[in-house]
Coordinates of C-alpha atoms in Angstrom, one line a residue:
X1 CA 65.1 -49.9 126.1
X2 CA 65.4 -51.5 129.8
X3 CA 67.6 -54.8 129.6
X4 CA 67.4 -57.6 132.1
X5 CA 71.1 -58.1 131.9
X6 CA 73.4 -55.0 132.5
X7 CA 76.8 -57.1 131.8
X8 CA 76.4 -60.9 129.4
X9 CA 79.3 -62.8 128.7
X10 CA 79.4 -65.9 126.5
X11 CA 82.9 -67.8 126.0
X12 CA 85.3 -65.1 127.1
X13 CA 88.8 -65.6 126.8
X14 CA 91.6 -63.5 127.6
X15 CA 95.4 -63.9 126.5
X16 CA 98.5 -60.8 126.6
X17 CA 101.2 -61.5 125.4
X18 CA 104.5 -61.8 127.9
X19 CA 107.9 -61.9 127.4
X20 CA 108.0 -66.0 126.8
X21 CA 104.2 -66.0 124.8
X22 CA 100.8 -65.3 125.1
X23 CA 99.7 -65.7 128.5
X24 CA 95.9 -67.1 129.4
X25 CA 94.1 -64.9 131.9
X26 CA 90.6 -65.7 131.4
X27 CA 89.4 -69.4 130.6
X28 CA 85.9 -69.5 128.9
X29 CA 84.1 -67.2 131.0
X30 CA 80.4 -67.0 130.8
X31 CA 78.9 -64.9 133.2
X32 CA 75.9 -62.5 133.3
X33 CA 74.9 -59.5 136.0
X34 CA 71.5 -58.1 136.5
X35 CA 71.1 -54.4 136.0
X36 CA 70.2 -52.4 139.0
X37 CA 72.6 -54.9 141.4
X38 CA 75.4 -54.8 143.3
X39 CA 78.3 -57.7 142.3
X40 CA 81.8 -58.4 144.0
X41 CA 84.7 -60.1 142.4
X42 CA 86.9 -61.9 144.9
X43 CA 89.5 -64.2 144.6
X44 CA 93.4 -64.8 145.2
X45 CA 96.2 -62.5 143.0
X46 CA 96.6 -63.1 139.7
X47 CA 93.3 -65.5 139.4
X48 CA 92.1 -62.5 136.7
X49 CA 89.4 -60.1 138.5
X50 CA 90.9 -56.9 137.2
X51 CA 91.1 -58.0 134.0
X52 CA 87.4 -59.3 134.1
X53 CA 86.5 -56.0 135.5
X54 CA 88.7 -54.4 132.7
X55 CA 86.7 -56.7 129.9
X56 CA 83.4 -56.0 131.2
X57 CA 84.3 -52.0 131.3
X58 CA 85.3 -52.0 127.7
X59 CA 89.0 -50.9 128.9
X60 CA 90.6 -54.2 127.7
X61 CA 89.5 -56.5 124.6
X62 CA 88.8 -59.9 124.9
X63 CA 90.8 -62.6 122.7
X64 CA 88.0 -64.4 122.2
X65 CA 83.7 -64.7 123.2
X66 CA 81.3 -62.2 123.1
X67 CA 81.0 -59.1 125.8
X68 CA 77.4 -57.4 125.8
X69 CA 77.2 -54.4 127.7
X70 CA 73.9 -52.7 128.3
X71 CA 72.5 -54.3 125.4
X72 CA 75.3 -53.6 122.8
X73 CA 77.9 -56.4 122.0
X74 CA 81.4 -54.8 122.8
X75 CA 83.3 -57.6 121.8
X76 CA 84.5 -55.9 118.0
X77 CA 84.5 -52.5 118.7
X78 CA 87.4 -50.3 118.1
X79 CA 89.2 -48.0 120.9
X80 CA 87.7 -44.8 119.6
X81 CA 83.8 -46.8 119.5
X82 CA 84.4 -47.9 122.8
X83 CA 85.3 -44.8 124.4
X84 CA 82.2 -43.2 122.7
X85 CA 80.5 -46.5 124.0
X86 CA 81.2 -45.6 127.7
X87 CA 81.4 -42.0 127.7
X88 CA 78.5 -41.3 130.5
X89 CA 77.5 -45.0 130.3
X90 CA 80.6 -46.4 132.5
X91 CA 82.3 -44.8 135.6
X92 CA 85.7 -46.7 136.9
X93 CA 87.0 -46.1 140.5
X94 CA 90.7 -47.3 140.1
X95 CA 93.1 -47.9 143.7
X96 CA 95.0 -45.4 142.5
X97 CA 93.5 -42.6 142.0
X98 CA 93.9 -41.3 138.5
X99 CA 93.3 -37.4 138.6
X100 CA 95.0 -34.8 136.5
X101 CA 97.4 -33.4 138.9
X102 CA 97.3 -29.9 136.9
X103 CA 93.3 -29.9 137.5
X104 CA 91.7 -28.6 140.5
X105 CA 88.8 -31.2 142.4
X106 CA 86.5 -29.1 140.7
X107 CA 88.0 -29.6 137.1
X108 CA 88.6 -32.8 137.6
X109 CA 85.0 -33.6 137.9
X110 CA 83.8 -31.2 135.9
X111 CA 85.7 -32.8 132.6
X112 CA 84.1 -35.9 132.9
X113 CA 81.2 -34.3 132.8
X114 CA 82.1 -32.2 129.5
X115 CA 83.0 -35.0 128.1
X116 CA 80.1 -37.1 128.3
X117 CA 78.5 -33.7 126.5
X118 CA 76.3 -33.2 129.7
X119 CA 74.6 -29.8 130.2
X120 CA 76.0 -27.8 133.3
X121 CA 79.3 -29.7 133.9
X122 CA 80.9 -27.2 136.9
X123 CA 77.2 -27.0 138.2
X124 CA 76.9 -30.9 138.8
X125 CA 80.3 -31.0 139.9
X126 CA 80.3 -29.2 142.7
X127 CA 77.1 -30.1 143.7
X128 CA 78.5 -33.9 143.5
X129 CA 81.6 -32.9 145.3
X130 CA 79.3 -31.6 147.9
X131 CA 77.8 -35.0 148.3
X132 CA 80.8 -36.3 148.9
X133 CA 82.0 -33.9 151.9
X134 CA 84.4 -31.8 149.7
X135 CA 82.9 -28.6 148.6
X136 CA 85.3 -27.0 150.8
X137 CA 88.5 -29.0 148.4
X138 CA 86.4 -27.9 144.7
X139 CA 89.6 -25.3 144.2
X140 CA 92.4 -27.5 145.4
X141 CA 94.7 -29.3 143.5
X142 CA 95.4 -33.3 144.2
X143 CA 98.6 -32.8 146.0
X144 CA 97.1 -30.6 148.1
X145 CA 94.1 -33.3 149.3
X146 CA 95.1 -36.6 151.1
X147 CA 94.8 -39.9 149.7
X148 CA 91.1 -40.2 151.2
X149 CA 89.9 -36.9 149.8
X150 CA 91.8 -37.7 146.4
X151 CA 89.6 -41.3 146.1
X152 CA 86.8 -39.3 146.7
X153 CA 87.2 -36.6 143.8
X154 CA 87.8 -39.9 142.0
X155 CA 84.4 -41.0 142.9
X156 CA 83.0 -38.3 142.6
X157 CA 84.4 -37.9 138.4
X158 CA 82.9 -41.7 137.9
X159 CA 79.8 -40.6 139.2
X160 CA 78.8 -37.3 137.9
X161 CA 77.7 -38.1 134.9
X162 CA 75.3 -41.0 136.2
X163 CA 76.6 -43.9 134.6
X164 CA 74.6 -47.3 134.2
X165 CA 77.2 -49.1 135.2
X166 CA 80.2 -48.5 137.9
X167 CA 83.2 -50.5 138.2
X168 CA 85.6 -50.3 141.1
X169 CA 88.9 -52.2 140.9
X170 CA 90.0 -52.5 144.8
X171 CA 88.9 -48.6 145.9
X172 CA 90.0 -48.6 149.1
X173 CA 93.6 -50.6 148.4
X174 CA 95.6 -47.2 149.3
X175 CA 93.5 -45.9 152.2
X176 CA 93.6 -46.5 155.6
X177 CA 90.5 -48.5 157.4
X178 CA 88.6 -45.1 158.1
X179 CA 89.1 -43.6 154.9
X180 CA 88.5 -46.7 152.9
X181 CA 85.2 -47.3 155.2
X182 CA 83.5 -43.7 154.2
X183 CA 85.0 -44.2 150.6
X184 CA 82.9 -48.1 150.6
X185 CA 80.0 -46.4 152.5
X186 CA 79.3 -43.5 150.0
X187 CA 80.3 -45.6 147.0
X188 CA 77.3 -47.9 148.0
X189 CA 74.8 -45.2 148.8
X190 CA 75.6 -43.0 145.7
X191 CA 75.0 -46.0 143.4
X192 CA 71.9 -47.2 145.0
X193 CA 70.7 -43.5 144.8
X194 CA 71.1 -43.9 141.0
X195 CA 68.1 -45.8 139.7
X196 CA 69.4 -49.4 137.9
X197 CA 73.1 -48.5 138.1
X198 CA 74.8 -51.6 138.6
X199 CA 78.2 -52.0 140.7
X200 CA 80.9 -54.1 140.3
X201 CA 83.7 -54.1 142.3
X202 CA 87.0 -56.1 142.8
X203 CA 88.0 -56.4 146.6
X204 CA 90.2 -58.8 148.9
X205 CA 88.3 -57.9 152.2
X206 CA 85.3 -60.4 152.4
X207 CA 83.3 -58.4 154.6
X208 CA 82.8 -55.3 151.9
X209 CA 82.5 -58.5 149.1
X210 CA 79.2 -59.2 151.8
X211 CA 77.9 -56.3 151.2
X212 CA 77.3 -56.8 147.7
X213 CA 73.9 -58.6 146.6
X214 CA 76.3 -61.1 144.5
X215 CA 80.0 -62.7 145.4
X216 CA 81.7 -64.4 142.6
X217 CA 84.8 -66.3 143.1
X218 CA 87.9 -66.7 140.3
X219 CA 90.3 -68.9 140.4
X220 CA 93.0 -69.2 137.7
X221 CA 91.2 -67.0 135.0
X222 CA 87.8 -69.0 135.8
X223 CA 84.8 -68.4 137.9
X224 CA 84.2 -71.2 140.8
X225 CA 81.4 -69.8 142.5
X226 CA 79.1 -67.1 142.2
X227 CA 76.5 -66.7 145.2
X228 CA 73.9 -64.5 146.7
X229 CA 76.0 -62.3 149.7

């Protein structure tokens, strides 16, 4: 079943707790993404896009409100359902770079892959490795690759497995301008190469926030503006 909506969210509220209390982050969000588009969440520190991003992915809980994702309300789910929930649903491209520094590019990718129980999983890894310019790094480890090949193997794990929905929380935040620009370039042409993935991504630079079909604004834990780029 196809749904209009790839993200809904009705009421959100976020608090965690800190040293002195809870601590608001998110203030009655409401907020829904079409499937198949591109959306960037801009904004100054600490107004709450990673943790909207981290909501929406199903990597952080919201306190209160109701999160449907792809059709399914998220918003009561345990850990363990919502790891099953976005196992080969959801990739996430983080700034740093999350790979297991014991795995080669190859495994890397290729676990992801297992994971989500697809058929094949070193097949489609190295052919997506390839895609991204590194079939010549499939047998090196992460310390042996630079921080631009590293974010690629990264990108590479989130989209093997052909997720629905892709979130990237400030990708290029550790790279340099060239690396982040081919790490933004192929991120935008992998997802539009998978039919009605949808792409979210958390950025400071305005002109890769253009980019995106939608720009939406946050301010103190609350959207402001959302607008066609």
């Amino acid at each position: 079943m196809e749904h209009k909506f790839a993200i809904n969210l009705h009421h959100v509220h976020l608090s965690l707790k800190g040293n002195a209390g809870p601590i608001d982050i998110l203030h009655s969000v409401d907020l829904q993404i079409t499937q198949g588009s591109s959306c960037a969440l801009v904004g100054p520190s600490g107004s709450g896009k990673s943790s909207l991003l981290m909501v929406m992915a199903g990597l952080e809980q919201a306190t209160s409100g109701r999160v449907t994702v792809l059709g399914e309300d998220i918003s009561a789910m345990s850990e363990a359902e919502l790891a099953r929930f976005r196992r080969g649903r959801v990739g996430v491209v983080f700034q740093s770079f999350h790979l297991i520094p014991s795995m080669t590019a190859l495994q890397n990718v290729a676990t992801a892959l297992e994971l989500a129980g697809q058929p094949d999983p070193f097949e489609r890894a190295r052919a997506k490795l390839a895609d991204l310019g590194l079939a010549h790094r499939s047998d090196h480890f992460p310390k042996q690759m630079s921080g631009g090949e590293q974010q690629r193997v990264a990108l590479a794990r989130a989209l093997a497995p052909n997720p629905k929905l892709v979130f990237a929380d400030e990708p290029t935040g550790n790279l340099d301008a060239t690396n982040g620009a081919s790490i933004v370039d192929s991120l935008f042409t992998l997802t539009r190469e998978q039919a009605e993935t949808t792409l979210i991504l958390v950025t400071h630079d305005i002109q890769l926030a253009q980019r995106c079909d939608r720009i939406i604004d946050l301010r103190d834990g609350k959207i402001c503006e959302s607008n066609s780029a």
